[in-house]
Amino acid sequence: MIRTAGEHGLLVETGSLELSHRLDAALRARRPEGVVEIVPGPETVLVVAPGADRGRLRARLEEAVLRERDRAAAGADDDRPVVTIPVVYDGADLDSVAELAGISVAEVVARHCGRELVVGWLGFAPGFAYLTGLDPVLELPRLDTPRTSVPAGSVAVAGPYSAVYPAASPGGWRLIGRTAMRVWDVAGDPPALFRPGMRVRFEAA
Amino acid sequence: MIEVLAPGPYASVQDLGRPGYAHLGVPRSGAADAPSLRLANRLVGNAETLAGIELTLGRARLRFLDAAWVALAGAPLAGADMGAPFRVPAGGELRLGAPVWGLRTYLAVRGGIAVEPVLGSRSTDSLSGLGPEPLRAGALLPVGPPEGEISVDLAPPPPPRAAVLRVLPGPRDDWFVPEAPAELCGRPYTVTPDSNRVGVRLRGPGLARAKEGELPSEGMVAGAVQVPPSGQPIVFLADHPPTGGYPVIAVVREADLPVVAQLRPGDEVRFTARPAI
């Protein structure tokens, strides 16, 4: 289903993050005329195209969703890029995460590094990626009281997600480590290291 | 170079923003009332894309270290020459008053404000902190080289428009009770003081949800009428977050976004879902 989001936006319901990523990649590879924004979410992709012929764009999107759904069902190619993030696991909440999860600190590290995560979508702040696929043992609620400032490069978990803080900001996620890798650089092209659909591995530095 | 002697209640450098980065968590930003910035730029012969100053409730004082052509558009300031270019001599000080109506006034200078662009834009993004700091007393703003011709002599400011915002329903109108669209378009809402460049917060008839639970985060557009659990709507402006998790009952038409951008706390506003005449 494709919903109307104002005069220039169409919100495509994909129903799954995987299909959102496939549609996002397909539209970026062959961008329909007039499209200025393609914003994937967990179950949707927003397409903003001021001045585009909406009827044609809608038809094009419908066709693209069906094609990508078929490709997903056929288990077509996983050629998404992988990035490895070296982490020093010494976060302020590392001990409490271990305690709440009922495991040792070493096992927190092993579980955080043990699975390949996928960049779900970005939001909250420029370059802030919601990394999906976290080991469920590490799923913990956000802190009751958010910190007023979390340093850039902090590696954190909250709910079913992990993240790397792209810049110093307030934050309520649980800090388990830090990385020297820059995930956000306004001078870079693209400025964000993480893009939706990218695969991510953490590695103890 | 322009020296900011006093920025007024809130002022920032704005151009047409940084489109194309929403998927990386970057708001579009840019002038909240973009047509007024475009007009001010045209009046001094600038490309519409150049950066100017967005004043909130006027009352700024600026010193021009070099002579410059300047134009004002948007909310009309008491005692100011609105909608026509005028010359400020070298060393001249521009003292601006408060708006007669509206909230945001745009000052364009021939050559444009030439602060360093970030991701292709000179706009201050109040949500993410990208771009230059909001203006402070003592700030120095470089002016770019003039290009083009001054060709429009006069564009008198439009009279205030009755704040009736035309909306298109959706994308998540089905998350609300069937009466909600009629509630939205029934009695007027009042603009609350915690409104800013991110959004205009409204107080009025509550919009009740039909669906419980959380909407997965999804892409947001300017003009989106987002409804948090309180049931009191927020209309998104230029610095809105690129994604959000509260359902959007309707979206304000682009032509009416400048009206939203000019709403002051305490103003009344209505919505209508009837098509434009």
CSV table of N, CA, C and O in Angstrom, one decimal, chain A residues 51-134:
chain,number,residue,atom,x,y,z
A,51,GLY,N,7.0,18.3,-7.5
A,51,GLY,CA,6.9,18.6,-8.9
A,51,GLY,C,6.9,17.3,-9.8
A,51,GLY,O,6.7,17.4,-11.0
A,52,ALA,N,7.0,16.2,-9.2
A,52,ALA,CA,6.9,14.9,-10.0
A,52,ALA,C,5.5,14.6,-10.4
A,52,ALA,O,4.6,15.1,-9.8
A,53,ASP,N,5.3,13.9,-11.5
A,53,ASP,CA,4.0,13.4,-11.9
A,53,ASP,C,3.7,12.3,-10.9
A,53,ASP,O,4.2,11.2,-10.9
A,54,ARG,N,2.7,12.6,-10.0
A,54,ARG,CA,2.5,11.6,-8.9
A,54,ARG,C,1.9,10.3,-9.3
A,54,ARG,O,2.2,9.2,-8.8
A,55,GLY,N,1.1,10.3,-10.4
A,55,GLY,CA,0.5,9.1,-10.9
A,55,GLY,C,1.6,8.2,-11.4
A,55,GLY,O,1.6,7.0,-11.1
A,56,ARG,N,2.5,8.7,-12.1
A,56,ARG,CA,3.6,7.9,-12.7
A,56,ARG,C,4.5,7.4,-11.6
A,56,ARG,O,5.0,6.3,-11.6
A,57,LEU,N,4.8,8.3,-10.6
A,57,LEU,CA,5.7,7.9,-9.5
A,57,LEU,C,5.1,6.8,-8.7
A,57,LEU,O,5.7,5.8,-8.4
A,58,ARG,N,3.8,6.9,-8.4
A,58,ARG,CA,3.1,5.9,-7.7
A,58,ARG,C,3.2,4.5,-8.4
A,58,ARG,O,3.5,3.5,-7.8
A,59,ALA,N,2.9,4.6,-9.7
A,59,ALA,CA,3.0,3.3,-10.5
A,59,ALA,C,4.4,2.7,-10.4
A,59,ALA,O,4.6,1.5,-10.3
A,60,ARG,N,5.4,3.6,-10.6
A,60,ARG,CA,6.8,3.2,-10.6
A,60,ARG,C,7.1,2.5,-9.2
A,60,ARG,O,7.8,1.5,-9.1
A,61,LEU,N,6.6,3.1,-8.1
A,61,LEU,CA,6.9,2.6,-6.8
A,61,LEU,C,6.2,1.3,-6.6
A,61,LEU,O,6.8,0.4,-6.0
A,62,GLU,N,5.0,1.2,-7.0
A,62,GLU,CA,4.2,-0.1,-6.9
A,62,GLU,C,5.0,-1.2,-7.6
A,62,GLU,O,5.2,-2.3,-7.0
A,63,GLU,N,5.4,-0.9,-8.8
A,63,GLU,CA,6.2,-1.9,-9.5
A,63,GLU,C,7.5,-2.3,-8.8
A,63,GLU,O,7.8,-3.5,-8.7
A,64,ALA,N,8.2,-1.3,-8.3
A,64,ALA,CA,9.5,-1.5,-7.6
A,64,ALA,C,9.3,-2.4,-6.4
A,64,ALA,O,10.1,-3.3,-6.1
A,65,VAL,N,8.2,-2.1,-5.6
A,65,VAL,CA,7.9,-2.9,-4.4
A,65,VAL,C,7.7,-4.4,-4.8
A,65,VAL,O,8.3,-5.3,-4.1
A,66,LEU,N,6.9,-4.6,-5.8
A,66,LEU,CA,6.6,-6.0,-6.2
A,66,LEU,C,7.9,-6.7,-6.7
A,66,LEU,O,8.1,-7.8,-6.3
A,67,ARG,N,8.7,-6.0,-7.4
A,67,ARG,CA,9.9,-6.6,-8.0
A,67,ARG,C,10.9,-6.9,-6.8
A,67,ARG,O,11.4,-8.0,-6.7
A,68,GLU,N,11.0,-6.0,-5.9
A,68,GLU,CA,11.9,-6.2,-4.8
A,68,GLU,C,11.4,-7.3,-3.8
A,68,GLU,O,12.2,-8.0,-3.2
A,69,ARG,N,10.1,-7.4,-3.7
A,69,ARG,CA,9.5,-8.5,-2.9
A,69,ARG,C,9.8,-9.8,-3.5
A,69,ARG,O,10.2,-10.8,-2.8
A,70,ASP,N,9.7,-9.9,-4.8
A,70,ASP,CA,10.0,-11.2,-5.5
A,70,ASP,C,11.5,-11.5,-5.3
A,70,ASP,O,11.9,-12.7,-5.0
A,71,ARG,N,12.3,-10.5,-5.4
A,71,ARG,CA,13.8,-10.7,-5.3
A,71,ARG,C,14.1,-11.2,-3.9
A,71,ARG,O,15.0,-12.1,-3.7
A,72,ALA,N,13.5,-10.6,-2.9
A,72,ALA,CA,13.7,-11.0,-1.5
A,72,ALA,C,13.2,-12.4,-1.3
A,72,ALA,O,13.9,-13.2,-0.6
A,73,ALA,N,12.1,-12.8,-1.8
A,73,ALA,CA,11.6,-14.1,-1.7
A,73,ALA,C,12.5,-15.1,-2.3
A,73,ALA,O,12.7,-16.3,-1.8
A,74,ALA,N,13.1,-14.7,-3.4
A,74,ALA,CA,14.1,-15.6,-4.1
A,74,ALA,C,15.4,-15.6,-3.4
A,74,ALA,O,16.3,-16.3,-3.9
A,75,GLY,N,15.5,-14.9,-2.3
A,75,GLY,CA,16.8,-14.8,-1.6
A,75,GLY,C,17.9,-14.2,-2.4
A,75,GLY,O,19.1,-14.6,-2.3
A,76,ALA,N,17.6,-13.3,-3.3
A,76,ALA,CA,18.6,-12.7,-4.2
A,76,ALA,C,19.7,-12.1,-3.4
A,76,ALA,O,19.5,-11.4,-2.3
A,77,ASP,N,20.9,-12.3,-3.9
A,77,ASP,CA,22.2,-11.6,-3.6
A,77,ASP,C,22.2,-10.7,-2.3
A,77,ASP,O,21.4,-9.9,-2.2
A,78,ASP,N,23.2,-10.9,-1.5
A,78,ASP,CA,23.4,-10.0,-0.4
A,78,ASP,C,24.7,-9.3,-0.6
A,78,ASP,O,25.8,-9.8,-0.1
A,79,ASP,N,24.7,-8.2,-1.4
A,79,ASP,CA,26.0,-7.6,-1.7
A,79,ASP,C,26.1,-6.3,-0.9
A,79,ASP,O,26.9,-5.4,-1.3
A,80,ARG,N,25.4,-6.2,0.2
A,80,ARG,CA,25.5,-5.0,1.0
A,80,ARG,C,26.9,-4.9,1.6
A,80,ARG,O,27.5,-5.9,2.0
A,81,PRO,N,27.4,-3.7,1.7
A,81,PRO,CA,28.8,-3.5,2.3
A,81,PRO,C,28.8,-3.9,3.8
A,81,PRO,O,27.8,-3.8,4.5
A,82,VAL,N,30.0,-4.3,4.2
A,82,VAL,CA,30.2,-4.6,5.6
A,82,VAL,C,31.2,-3.6,6.2
A,82,VAL,O,32.2,-3.4,5.5
A,83,VAL,N,31.0,-3.1,7.4
A,83,VAL,CA,32.0,-2.3,8.0
A,83,VAL,C,32.3,-2.9,9.4
A,83,VAL,O,31.4,-3.4,10.1
A,84,THR,N,33.6,-2.8,9.8
A,84,THR,CA,34.0,-3.3,11.1
A,84,THR,C,34.4,-2.2,12.0
A,84,THR,O,35.1,-1.3,11.6
A,85,ILE,N,33.8,-2.2,13.2
A,85,ILE,CA,34.0,-1.1,14.1
A,85,ILE,C,34.8,-1.6,15.3
A,85,ILE,O,34.4,-2.4,16.1
A,86,PRO,N,36.1,-1.1,15.4
A,86,PRO,CA,36.9,-1.5,16.6
A,86,PRO,C,36.4,-0.8,17.9
A,86,PRO,O,36.2,0.4,17.8
A,87,VAL,N,36.2,-1.5,18.9
A,87,VAL,CA,35.6,-0.9,20.2
A,87,VAL,C,36.5,-1.2,21.4
A,87,VAL,O,36.9,-2.3,21.5
A,88,VAL,N,36.7,-0.2,22.2
A,88,VAL,CA,37.3,-0.4,23.5
A,88,VAL,C,36.1,-0.5,24.5
A,88,VAL,O,35.4,0.4,24.6
A,89,TYR,N,36.0,-1.7,25.0
A,89,TYR,CA,34.8,-2.0,25.9
A,89,TYR,C,35.1,-1.5,27.3
A,89,TYR,O,35.6,-2.3,28.1
A,90,ASP,N,34.9,-0.2,27.6
A,90,ASP,CA,35.1,0.3,29.0
A,90,ASP,C,34.0,1.3,29.3
A,90,ASP,O,34.2,2.3,30.0
A,91,GLY,N,32.8,1.1,28.8
A,91,GLY,CA,31.7,2.1,28.9
A,91,GLY,C,31.3,2.2,30.4
A,91,GLY,O,31.4,1.2,31.2
A,92,ALA,N,30.7,3.3,30.7
A,92,ALA,CA,30.3,3.6,32.1
A,92,ALA,C,29.2,2.7,32.6
A,92,ALA,O,29.1,2.4,33.8
A,93,ASP,N,28.4,2.1,31.6
A,93,ASP,CA,27.4,1.2,32.0
A,93,ASP,C,27.7,-0.3,31.8
A,93,ASP,O,26.8,-1.1,31.9
A,94,LEU,N,28.9,-0.6,31.4
A,94,LEU,CA,29.3,-2.0,31.1
A,94,LEU,C,29.0,-2.9,32.2
A,94,LEU,O,28.3,-4.0,32.0
A,95,ASP,N,29.4,-2.6,33.4
A,95,ASP,CA,29.1,-3.5,34.6
A,95,ASP,C,27.6,-3.7,34.8
A,95,ASP,O,27.2,-4.8,35.1
A,96,SER,N,26.9,-2.5,34.8
A,96,SER,CA,25.5,-2.7,35.1
A,96,SER,C,24.7,-3.4,34.0
A,96,SER,O,23.8,-4.1,34.2
A,97,VAL,N,25.2,-3.3,32.7
A,97,VAL,CA,24.6,-4.1,31.6
A,97,VAL,C,24.8,-5.6,31.9
A,97,VAL,O,23.9,-6.4,31.7
A,98,ALA,N,26.1,-5.9,32.3
A,98,ALA,CA,26.4,-7.3,32.6
A,98,ALA,C,25.5,-7.8,33.7
A,98,ALA,O,24.9,-8.9,33.6
A,99,GLU,N,25.3,-7.0,34.7
A,99,GLU,CA,24.5,-7.4,35.9
A,99,GLU,C,23.1,-7.6,35.5
A,99,GLU,O,22.4,-8.6,35.8
A,100,LEU,N,22.5,-6.6,34.8
A,100,LEU,CA,21.1,-6.7,34.4
A,100,LEU,C,20.8,-7.8,33.4
A,100,LEU,O,19.8,-8.4,33.4
A,101,ALA,N,21.8,-8.1,32.6
A,101,ALA,CA,21.7,-9.2,31.6
A,101,ALA,C,21.9,-10.6,32.3
A,101,ALA,O,21.7,-11.6,31.7
A,102,GLY,N,22.5,-10.5,33.5
A,102,GLY,CA,22.8,-11.7,34.2
A,102,GLY,C,24.0,-12.5,33.6
A,102,GLY,O,24.0,-13.8,33.7
A,103,ILE,N,24.9,-11.8,33.0
A,103,ILE,CA,26.1,-12.5,32.4
A,103,ILE,C,27.4,-11.7,32.8
A,103,ILE,O,27.3,-10.6,33.4
A,104,SER,N,28.5,-12.3,32.5
A,104,SER,CA,29.8,-11.6,32.8
A,104,SER,C,30.1,-10.5,31.8
A,104,SER,O,29.5,-10.4,30.7
A,105,VAL,N,31.0,-9.5,32.2
A,105,VAL,CA,31.4,-8.5,31.3
A,105,VAL,C,32.0,-9.1,30.0
A,105,VAL,O,31.7,-8.6,28.9
A,106,ALA,N,32.8,-10.1,30.2
A,106,ALA,CA,33.4,-10.7,29.0
A,106,ALA,C,32.3,-11.3,28.1
A,106,ALA,O,32.5,-11.2,26.8
A,107,GLU,N,31.2,-11.8,28.6
A,107,GLU,CA,30.2,-12.3,27.8
A,107,GLU,C,29.4,-11.2,27.1
A,107,GLU,O,28.9,-11.3,25.9
A,108,VAL,N,29.3,-10.0,27.8
A,108,VAL,CA,28.6,-8.9,27.1
A,108,VAL,C,29.4,-8.5,25.8
A,108,VAL,O,28.8,-8.4,24.8
A,109,VAL,N,30.7,-8.5,26.0
A,109,VAL,CA,31.6,-8.1,24.9
A,109,VAL,C,31.5,-9.2,23.8
A,109,VAL,O,31.3,-8.9,22.6
A,110,ALA,N,31.5,-10.4,24.2
A,110,ALA,CA,31.4,-11.5,23.2
A,110,ALA,C,30.1,-11.5,22.5
A,110,ALA,O,30.1,-11.7,21.2
A,111,ARG,N,29.0,-11.2,23.2
A,111,ARG,CA,27.7,-11.2,22.5
A,111,ARG,C,27.6,-10.0,21.6
A,111,ARG,O,26.9,-10.0,20.6
A,112,HIS,N,28.1,-8.8,22.0
A,112,HIS,CA,28.0,-7.6,21.2
A,112,HIS,C,28.8,-7.8,19.9
A,112,HIS,O,28.4,-7.3,18.9
A,113,CYS,N,30.0,-8.5,20.0
A,113,CYS,CA,30.8,-8.7,18.8
A,113,CYS,C,30.4,-10.0,18.0
A,113,CYS,O,30.8,-10.2,16.9
A,114,GLY,N,29.5,-10.8,18.7
A,114,GLY,CA,29.3,-12.1,18.1
A,114,GLY,C,28.3,-12.1,16.9
A,114,GLY,O,28.2,-13.2,16.3
A,115,ARG,N,27.6,-11.1,16.7
A,115,ARG,CA,26.6,-11.1,15.6
A,115,ARG,C,26.8,-9.9,14.7
A,115,ARG,O,27.3,-8.9,15.1
A,116,GLU,N,26.5,-10.2,13.4
A,116,GLU,CA,26.5,-9.1,12.4
A,116,GLU,C,25.2,-8.3,12.6
A,116,GLU,O,24.1,-8.9,12.6
A,117,LEU,N,25.4,-7.0,12.7
A,117,LEU,CA,24.2,-6.1,12.8
A,117,LEU,C,24.0,-5.5,11.5
A,117,LEU,O,24.8,-5.5,10.6
A,118,VAL,N,22.8,-4.9,11.4
A,118,VAL,CA,22.4,-4.2,10.1
A,118,VAL,C,21.9,-2.8,10.5
A,118,VAL,O,21.2,-2.7,11.4
A,119,VAL,N,22.4,-1.8,9.7
A,119,VAL,CA,21.9,-0.5,9.9
A,119,VAL,C,20.5,-0.4,9.5
A,119,VAL,O,20.1,-0.6,8.3
A,120,GLY,N,19.6,-0.2,10.5
A,120,GLY,CA,18.1,-0.2,10.2
A,120,GLY,C,17.8,1.1,9.5
A,120,GLY,O,17.4,1.1,8.3
A,121,TRP,N,17.9,2.2,10.2
A,121,TRP,CA,17.7,3.5,9.7
A,121,TRP,C,18.4,4.5,10.5
A,121,TRP,O,19.0,4.2,11.5
A,122,LEU,N,18.4,5.8,10.1
A,122,LEU,CA,19.1,6.8,10.9
A,122,LEU,C,18.0,7.8,11.3
A,122,LEU,O,17.0,8.0,10.7
A,123,GLY,N,18.3,8.4,12.5
A,123,GLY,CA,17.4,9.4,13.1
A,123,GLY,C,18.0,9.9,14.4
A,123,GLY,O,19.1,9.6,14.7
A,124,PHE,N,17.2,10.6,15.1
A,124,PHE,CA,17.6,11.2,16.4
A,124,PHE,C,18.6,12.3,16.2
A,124,PHE,O,18.4,13.4,16.7
A,125,ALA,N,19.7,12.1,15.5
A,125,ALA,CA,20.7,13.1,15.2
A,125,ALA,C,21.4,12.7,13.9
A,125,ALA,O,21.3,11.5,13.5
A,126,PRO,N,22.0,13.7,13.2
A,126,PRO,CA,22.7,13.3,12.0
A,126,PRO,C,23.7,12.2,12.2
A,126,PRO,O,24.5,12.3,13.1
A,127,GLY,N,23.6,11.2,11.4
A,127,GLY,CA,24.6,10.1,11.5
A,127,GLY,C,24.3,9.1,12.6
A,127,GLY,O,25.0,8.1,12.7
A,128,PHE,N,23.2,9.3,13.3
A,128,PHE,CA,22.9,8.3,14.4
A,128,PHE,C,22.1,7.1,13.8
A,128,PHE,O,21.0,7.3,13.3
A,129,ALA,N,22.7,6.0,13.8
A,129,ALA,CA,22.1,4.8,13.1
A,129,ALA,C,21.5,3.8,14.2
A,129,ALA,O,22.2,3.6,15.2
A,130,TYR,N,20.4,3.4,13.9
A,130,TYR,CA,19.8,2.3,14.8
A,130,TYR,C,20.2,1.0,14.2
A,130,TYR,O,19.9,0.6,13.1
A,131,LEU,N,21.1,0.3,14.9
A,131,LEU,CA,21.7,-1.0,14.4
A,131,LEU,C,20.9,-2.1,14.9
A,131,LEU,O,20.7,-2.3,16.1
A,132,THR,N,20.3,-2.9,14.0
A,132,THR,CA,19.4,-3.9,14.3
A,132,THR,C,20.1,-5.3,14.4
A,132,THR,O,21.2,-5.5,13.8
A,133,GLY,N,19.5,-6.3,15.0
A,133,GLY,CA,20.0,-7.6,15.1
A,133,GLY,C,20.8,-7.9,16.3
A,133,GLY,O,21.6,-8.8,16.4
A,134,LEU,N,20.7,-7.0,17.3
A,134,LEU,CA,21.4,-7.2,18.6
A,134,LEU,C,21.0,-8.5,19.3
A,134,LEU,O,19.9,-8.9,19.2
